[in-house]
PDB file of C-alpha atoms in Angstrom:
ATOM      1  CA  UNK A  40     -17.567  -1.300  -6.397  1.00 59.00           C
ATOM      2  CA  UNK A  41     -18.390   0.343  -9.539  1.00 72.00           C
ATOM      3  CA  UNK A  42     -15.789   0.130 -12.262  1.00 75.00           C
ATOM      4  CA  UNK A  43     -12.865   2.668 -11.106  1.00 76.00           C
ATOM      5  CA  UNK A  44     -13.512   2.056  -7.772  1.00 78.00           C
ATOM      6  CA  UNK A  45     -12.423  -2.338  -8.605  1.00 81.00           C
ATOM      7  CA  UNK A  46      -9.695  -0.266 -11.214  1.00 80.00           C
ATOM      8  CA  UNK A  47      -8.025   1.465  -8.338  1.00 81.00           C
ATOM      9  CA  UNK A  48      -8.540  -1.101  -6.272  1.00 85.00           C
ATOM     10  CA  UNK A  49      -6.271  -3.526  -8.114  1.00 85.00           C
ATOM     11  CA  UNK A  50      -3.963  -0.951  -8.843  1.00 84.00           C
ATOM     12  CA  UNK A  51      -3.856  -0.204  -4.778  1.00 87.00           C
ATOM     13  CA  UNK A  52      -3.326  -3.673  -5.048  1.00 88.00           C
ATOM     14  CA  UNK A  53      -0.607  -4.940  -7.094  1.00 87.00           C
ATOM     15  CA  UNK A  54       1.508  -2.059  -5.311  1.00 87.00           C
ATOM     16  CA  UNK A  55       0.784  -3.301  -1.853  1.00 90.00           C
ATOM     17  CA  UNK A  56       2.075  -6.236  -3.137  1.00 88.00           C
ATOM     18  CA  UNK A  57       4.807  -4.777  -5.219  1.00 87.00           C
ATOM     19  CA  UNK A  58       6.360  -2.457  -2.416  1.00 87.00           C
ATOM     20  CA  UNK A  59       6.479  -5.618   0.352  1.00 89.00           C
ATOM     21  CA  UNK A  60       7.273  -8.136  -1.975  1.00 87.00           C
ATOM     22  CA  UNK A  61      11.164  -5.639  -3.215  1.00 86.00           C
ATOM     23  CA  UNK A  62      11.222  -5.610   1.166  1.00 87.00           C
ATOM     24  CA  UNK A  63      10.915 -10.155   0.652  1.00 88.00           C
ATOM     25  CA  UNK A  64       8.234  -9.505   3.412  1.00 90.00           C
ATOM     26  CA  UNK A  65       5.604 -12.317   3.746  1.00 88.00           C
ATOM     27  CA  UNK A  66       1.845 -11.023   4.269  1.00 89.00           C
ATOM     28  CA  UNK A  67       2.091 -11.849   8.323  1.00 90.00           C
ATOM     29  CA  UNK A  68       5.021  -9.449   8.861  1.00 90.00           C
ATOM     30  CA  UNK A  69       3.446  -6.643   6.604  1.00 90.00           C
ATOM     31  CA  UNK A  70       0.034  -7.969   8.827  1.00 91.00           C
ATOM     32  CA  UNK A  71       2.467  -7.362  11.924  1.00 91.00           C
ATOM     33  CA  UNK A  72       4.350  -3.765  10.657  1.00 89.00           C
ATOM     34  CA  UNK A  73       0.811  -1.845   9.245  1.00 89.00           C
ATOM     35  CA  UNK A  74      -1.729  -3.141  12.927  1.00 90.00           C
ATOM     36  CA  UNK A  75      -4.063  -5.201  10.387  1.00 90.00           C
ATOM     37  CA  UNK A  76      -4.944  -8.204  10.190  1.00 91.00           C
ATOM     38  CA  UNK A  77      -3.239 -10.165   6.904  1.00 89.00           C
ATOM     39  CA  UNK A  78      -6.716 -10.992   5.898  1.00 90.00           C
ATOM     40  CA  UNK A  79      -7.030  -7.354   5.169  1.00 90.00           C
ATOM     41  CA  UNK A  80      -4.090  -7.415   3.442  1.00 90.00           C
ATOM     42  CA  UNK A  81      -4.693 -10.700   1.265  1.00 90.00           C
ATOM     43  CA  UNK A  82      -8.566  -8.517   0.150  1.00 89.00           C
ATOM     44  CA  UNK A  83      -6.182  -5.441  -0.430  1.00 90.00           C
ATOM     45  CA  UNK A  84      -3.570  -7.096  -2.164  1.00 89.00           C
ATOM     46  CA  UNK A  85      -6.019  -9.146  -4.549  1.00 87.00           C
ATOM     47  CA  UNK A  86      -7.910  -6.232  -5.407  1.00 85.00           C
ATOM     48  CA  UNK A  87     -10.948  -8.154  -3.766  1.00 81.00           C
ATOM     49  CA  UNK A  88     -11.219  -5.275  -0.571  1.00 72.00           C
ATOM     50  CA  UNK A  89     -12.676  -1.550  -0.598  1.00 74.00           C
ATOM     51  CA  UNK A  90     -10.851  -0.221   2.935  1.00 81.00           C
ATOM     52  CA  UNK A  91     -10.771   3.091   4.302  1.00 83.00           C
ATOM     53  CA  UNK A  92      -8.494   5.416   4.540  1.00 84.00           C
ATOM     54  CA  UNK A  93      -7.478   4.951   7.604  1.00 83.00           C
ATOM     55  CA  UNK A  94      -6.325   1.255   6.394  1.00 88.00           C
ATOM     56  CA  UNK A  95      -4.597   1.977   3.592  1.00 88.00           C
ATOM     57  CA  UNK A  96      -3.035   4.723   6.144  1.00 85.00           C
ATOM     58  CA  UNK A  97      -1.433   1.891   7.613  1.00 87.00           C
ATOM     59  CA  UNK A  98      -0.570  -0.440   5.315  1.00 90.00           C
ATOM     60  CA  UNK A  99       1.176   3.234   3.388  1.00 88.00           C
ATOM     61  CA  UNK A 100       3.379   3.416   6.494  1.00 85.00           C
ATOM     62  CA  UNK A 101       3.799   0.053   6.917  1.00 88.00           C
ATOM     63  CA  UNK A 102       5.973   0.204   4.380  1.00 88.00           C
ATOM     64  CA  UNK A 103       7.526   3.937   4.120  1.00 82.00           C
ATOM     65  CA  UNK A 104       5.846   5.070   0.924  1.00 84.00           C
ATOM     66  CA  UNK A 105       3.124   7.026   2.058  1.00 80.00           C
ATOM     67  CA  UNK A 106      -0.918   7.561   0.973  1.00 82.00           C
ATOM     68  CA  UNK A 107      -0.097   9.015  -2.650  1.00 83.00           C
ATOM     69  CA  UNK A 108       2.837   6.198  -3.577  1.00 81.00           C
ATOM     70  CA  UNK A 109       0.307   3.559  -3.380  1.00 82.00           C
ATOM     71  CA  UNK A 110      -2.605   5.453  -6.180  1.00 79.00           C
ATOM     72  CA  UNK A 111      -0.339   7.203  -8.532  1.00 72.00           C
ATOM     73  CA  UNK A 112       1.990   5.211 -10.940  1.00 61.00           C
ATOM     74  CA  UNK A 113       5.514   6.038 -10.391  1.00 57.00           C
ATOM     75  CA  UNK A 114       6.445   8.648 -12.313  1.00 57.00           C
ATOM     76  CA  UNK A 115      10.402   9.516 -12.810  1.00 59.00           C
ATOM     77  CA  UNK A 116       9.982  13.050 -13.648  1.00 62.00           C
ATOM     78  CA  UNK A 117       9.813  15.376 -11.073  1.00 72.00           C
ATOM     79  CA  UNK A 118       6.366  17.295 -12.600  1.00 76.00           C
ATOM     80  CA  UNK A 119       3.182  15.081 -11.555  1.00 80.00           C
ATOM     81  CA  UNK A 120      -0.464  16.261 -13.627  1.00 80.00           C
ATOM     82  CA  UNK A 121      -3.822  14.835 -12.230  1.00 81.00           C
ATOM     83  CA  UNK A 122      -5.898  15.932 -14.791  1.00 85.00           C
ATOM     84  CA  UNK A 123      -9.423  16.849 -13.407  1.00 89.00           C
ATOM     85  CA  UNK A 124     -11.337  13.669 -12.853  1.00 86.00           C
ATOM     86  CA  UNK A 125      -7.761  11.460 -12.644  1.00 87.00           C
ATOM     87  CA  UNK A 126      -7.496  11.305  -8.883  1.00 88.00           C
ATOM     88  CA  UNK A 127      -7.629   8.686  -6.676  1.00 87.00           C
ATOM     89  CA  UNK A 128     -11.469   8.561  -5.008  1.00 89.00           C
ATOM     90  CA  UNK A 129     -10.868   6.795  -1.716  1.00 89.00           C
ATOM     91  CA  UNK A 130     -14.133   7.577  -0.159  1.00 90.00           C
ATOM     92  CA  UNK A 131     -17.759   7.832  -0.790  1.00 91.00           C
ATOM     93  CA  UNK A 132     -21.071   9.338   1.387  1.00 92.00           C
ATOM     94  CA  UNK A 133     -24.720   7.729   1.234  1.00 92.00           C
ATOM     95  CA  UNK A 134     -25.645  10.976  -0.660  1.00 94.00           C
ATOM     96  CA  UNK A 135     -23.056  11.648  -3.334  1.00 92.00           C
ATOM     97  CA  UNK A 136     -19.673  12.626  -1.097  1.00 94.00           C
ATOM     98  CA  UNK A 137     -16.597  11.468  -2.195  1.00 94.00           C
ATOM     99  CA  UNK A 138     -12.946  12.003  -0.593  1.00 94.00           C
ATOM    100  CA  UNK A 139     -10.346  12.599  -4.038  1.00 94.00           C
ATOM    101  CA  UNK A 140      -6.723  12.451  -3.677  1.00 92.00           C
ATOM    102  CA  UNK A 141      -5.187  14.433  -6.534  1.00 92.00           C
ATOM    103  CA  UNK A 142      -2.049  15.198  -5.353  1.00 90.00           C
ATOM    104  CA  UNK A 143       1.019  14.026  -3.030  1.00 88.00           C
ATOM    105  CA  UNK A 144       4.294  14.004  -2.164  1.00 85.00           C
ATOM    106  CA  UNK A 145       6.830  10.957  -1.162  1.00 81.00           C
ATOM    107  CA  UNK A 146       7.706  10.122   2.080  1.00 77.00           C
ATOM    108  CA  UNK A 147       8.949  10.656   4.207  1.00 79.00           C
ATOM    109  CA  UNK A 148       7.489  14.000   4.872  1.00 84.00           C
ATOM    110  CA  UNK A 149       3.900  13.104   3.071  1.00 87.00           C
ATOM    111  CA  UNK A 150       1.897  16.165   1.671  1.00 91.00           C
ATOM    112  CA  UNK A 151      -1.478  15.374   0.701  1.00 93.00           C
ATOM    113  CA  UNK A 152      -3.914  17.475  -1.317  1.00 95.00           C
ATOM    114  CA  UNK A 153      -7.616  16.161  -0.924  1.00 96.00           C
ATOM    115  CA  UNK A 154     -10.815  17.751  -3.534  1.00 96.00           C
ATOM    116  CA  UNK A 155     -13.382  16.481  -0.848  1.00 97.00           C
ATOM    117  CA  UNK A 156     -17.452  16.960  -1.925  1.00 97.00           C
ATOM    118  CA  UNK A 157     -19.867  15.904   0.712  1.00 98.00           C
ATOM    119  CA  UNK A 158     -23.830  15.601   0.052  1.00 97.00           C
ATOM    120  CA  UNK A 159     -26.290  16.770   2.181  1.00 97.00           C
ATOM    121  CA  UNK A 160     -26.067  14.720   5.290  1.00 95.00           C
ATOM    122  CA  UNK A 161     -22.694  13.260   4.473  1.00 97.00           C
ATOM    123  CA  UNK A 162     -20.262  12.657   7.424  1.00 95.00           C
ATOM    124  CA  UNK A 163     -17.037  11.832   7.135  1.00 95.00           C
ATOM    125  CA  UNK A 164     -15.121  10.220  10.610  1.00 93.00           C
ATOM    126  CA  UNK A 165     -11.016  10.190  10.831  1.00 91.00           C
ATOM    127  CA  UNK A 166      -9.364   8.475  13.071  1.00 87.00           C
ATOM    128  CA  UNK A 167      -6.038  10.387  14.426  1.00 89.00           C
ATOM    129  CA  UNK A 168      -2.934  10.278  12.029  1.00 87.00           C
ATOM    130  CA  UNK A 169       0.775   9.590  13.776  1.00 86.00           C
ATOM    131  CA  UNK A 170       2.050  11.942  15.708  1.00 89.00           C
ATOM    132  CA  UNK A 171       2.943  15.794  14.252  1.00 92.00           C
ATOM    133  CA  UNK A 172       0.472  15.323  10.869  1.00 93.00           C
ATOM    134  CA  UNK A 173      -1.664  18.757  10.159  1.00 95.00           C
ATOM    135  CA  UNK A 174      -4.251  19.394   7.800  1.00 97.00           C
ATOM    136  CA  UNK A 175      -5.711  22.822   6.294  1.00 97.00           C
ATOM    137  CA  UNK A 176      -8.815  23.301   4.711  1.00 97.00           C
ATOM    138  CA  UNK A 177     -10.776  25.671   3.070  1.00 98.00           C
ATOM    139  CA  UNK A 178     -14.822  25.267   2.060  1.00 98.00           C
ATOM    140  CA  UNK A 179     -15.060  26.011  -1.305  1.00 97.00           C
ATOM    141  CA  UNK A 180     -18.867  25.778  -1.275  1.00 97.00           C
ATOM    142  CA  UNK A 181     -21.560  25.286   0.646  1.00 97.00           C
ATOM    143  CA  UNK A 182     -21.075  24.685   4.665  1.00 97.00           C
ATOM    144  CA  UNK A 183     -19.197  22.050   7.062  1.00 97.00           C
ATOM    145  CA  UNK A 184     -19.085  21.615  10.276  1.00 98.00           C
ATOM    146  CA  UNK A 185     -15.135  19.962  11.421  1.00 97.00           C
ATOM    147  CA  UNK A 186     -15.179  18.229  14.693  1.00 97.00           C
ATOM    148  CA  UNK A 187     -11.495  18.051  15.952  1.00 96.00           C
ATOM    149  CA  UNK A 188     -11.439  15.979  18.805  1.00 92.00           C
ATOM    150  CA  UNK A 189     -13.605  18.118  21.331  1.00 90.00           C
ATOM    151  CA  UNK A 190     -13.908  21.215  19.047  1.00 96.00           C
ATOM    152  CA  UNK A 191     -16.978  22.115  16.388  1.00 97.00           C
ATOM    153  CA  UNK A 192     -16.162  24.595  13.479  1.00 97.00           C
ATOM    154  CA  UNK A 193     -18.937  25.581  11.872  1.00 97.00           C
ATOM    155  CA  UNK A 194     -17.394  26.661   8.366  1.00 98.00           C
ATOM    156  CA  UNK A 195     -18.614  28.670   5.430  1.00 97.00           C
ATOM    157  CA  UNK A 196     -17.091  28.856   1.518  1.00 97.00           C
ATOM    158  CA  UNK A 197     -13.854  31.036   1.521  1.00 97.00           C
ATOM    159  CA  UNK A 198     -13.411  29.690   5.250  1.00 98.00           C
ATOM    160  CA  UNK A 199     -10.134  28.224   6.053  1.00 97.00           C
ATOM    161  CA  UNK A 200      -9.346  26.153   9.026  1.00 97.00           C
ATOM    162  CA  UNK A 201      -5.984  24.545  10.276  1.00 96.00           C
ATOM    163  CA  UNK A 202      -5.468  21.845  13.170  1.00 97.00           C
ATOM    164  CA  UNK A 203      -3.525  18.898  14.113  1.00 95.00           C
ATOM    165  CA  UNK A 204      -4.366  15.874  12.259  1.00 93.00           C
ATOM    166  CA  UNK A 205      -2.797  13.848  14.916  1.00 92.00           C
ATOM    167  CA  UNK A 206      -6.399  13.718  17.116  1.00 94.00           C
ATOM    168  CA  UNK A 207      -9.371  12.258  16.340  1.00 93.00           C
ATOM    169  CA  UNK A 208     -11.467  14.443  13.100  1.00 96.00           C
ATOM    170  CA  UNK A 209     -14.579  15.452  11.658  1.00 96.00           C
ATOM    171  CA  UNK A 210     -16.260  16.493   8.691  1.00 96.00           C
ATOM    172  CA  UNK A 211     -20.082  16.766   8.223  1.00 97.00           C
ATOM    173  CA  UNK A 212     -22.679  18.456   6.267  1.00 97.00           C
ATOM    174  CA  UNK A 213     -25.059  19.490   7.691  1.00 93.00           C
ATOM    175  CA  UNK A 214     -26.630  22.162   5.102  1.00 92.00           C
ATOM    176  CA  UNK A 215     -29.283  20.934   2.178  1.00 95.00           C
ATOM    177  CA  UNK A 216     -27.485  22.089  -0.632  1.00 95.00           C
ATOM    178  CA  UNK A 217     -24.007  19.550  -1.455  1.00 96.00           C
ATOM    179  CA  UNK A 218     -20.938  20.789   0.262  1.00 98.00           C
ATOM    180  CA  UNK A 219     -17.044  21.320  -0.982  1.00 97.00           C
ATOM    181  CA  UNK A 220     -13.810  21.545   0.394  1.00 98.00           C
ATOM    182  CA  UNK A 221     -10.027  20.930  -0.637  1.00 97.00           C
ATOM    183  CA  UNK A 222      -8.216  19.226   2.333  1.00 97.00           C
ATOM    184  CA  UNK A 223      -4.133  19.768   2.703  1.00 96.00           C
ATOM    185  CA  UNK A 224      -2.209  17.013   4.718  1.00 95.00           C
ATOM    186  CA  UNK A 225       1.126  17.195   6.011  1.00 94.00           C
ATOM    187  CA  UNK A 226       2.762  14.240   7.178  1.00 89.00           C
ATOM    188  CA  UNK A 227       5.674  14.379   8.574  1.00 88.00           C
ATOM    189  CA  UNK A 228       7.821  11.090   9.223  1.00 81.00           C
ATOM    190  CA  UNK A 229       5.769   8.041   6.872  1.00 76.00           C
ATOM    191  CA  UNK A 230       7.700   5.228   8.049  1.00 64.00           C
ATOM    192  CA  UNK A 231       9.008   5.546  10.656  1.00 57.00           C
ATOM    193  CA  UNK A 232       6.113   2.751  12.573  1.00 51.00           C
ATOM    194  CA  UNK A 233       5.101   5.236  14.735  1.00 42.00           C
ATOM    195  CA  UNK A 234       1.194   5.235  13.693  1.00 43.00           C
ATOM    196  CA  UNK A 235      -0.426   2.295  16.689  1.00 40.00           C
ATOM    197  CA  UNK A 236      -2.915  -0.889  15.839  1.00 41.00           C
ATOM    198  CA  UNK A 237      -6.027  -0.696  15.062  1.00 39.00           C
ATOM    199  CA  UNK A 238      -8.447  -3.579  14.091  1.00 37.00           C
ATOM    200  CA  UNK A 239     -10.222  -3.529  10.568  1.00 37.00           C
ATOM    201  CA  UNK A 240     -13.121  -1.545  11.641  1.00 35.00           C
TER     202      UNK A 240
END
């Protein structure tokens, strides 16, 4: 992990530990509630892991706080500003792509705003989110292919798409130039414990 990834991993680990301890939960209790291994919870809390977005979603949902709460510092003010370059890079592609969480709201109805870049050939597969999740996407640059369940859609710059996020979906850049898109995710009822347990992948 590079320095910025290490700093982010340590910050996430500290927030997970703080939220777990504030509930009086053991590592095993969080592991069971989130449907991830105890080892993964330990690694996340120690900042030793670079967990998938799916793993972080399961942990944040189990804690009832939403993913943005794990990557943002608590701020008492109603207005939160994320300056350029300050977002949380939670995904890195093999061809230079990045998925950066730039803003989000608190639970129970969480809205996340992402800035995605996919390098040529980059491909990101997302597991199904919790029931009722919706996603909105707009391409800023290049061309991307979005697959939602068994439907594939090709989008060019300026095109937008609305789709259910509670089914498996993926984003890919089939071109030779970088592609960039904005993504908003609405996840209702975070913390109600309805996310299915899956293995750490």
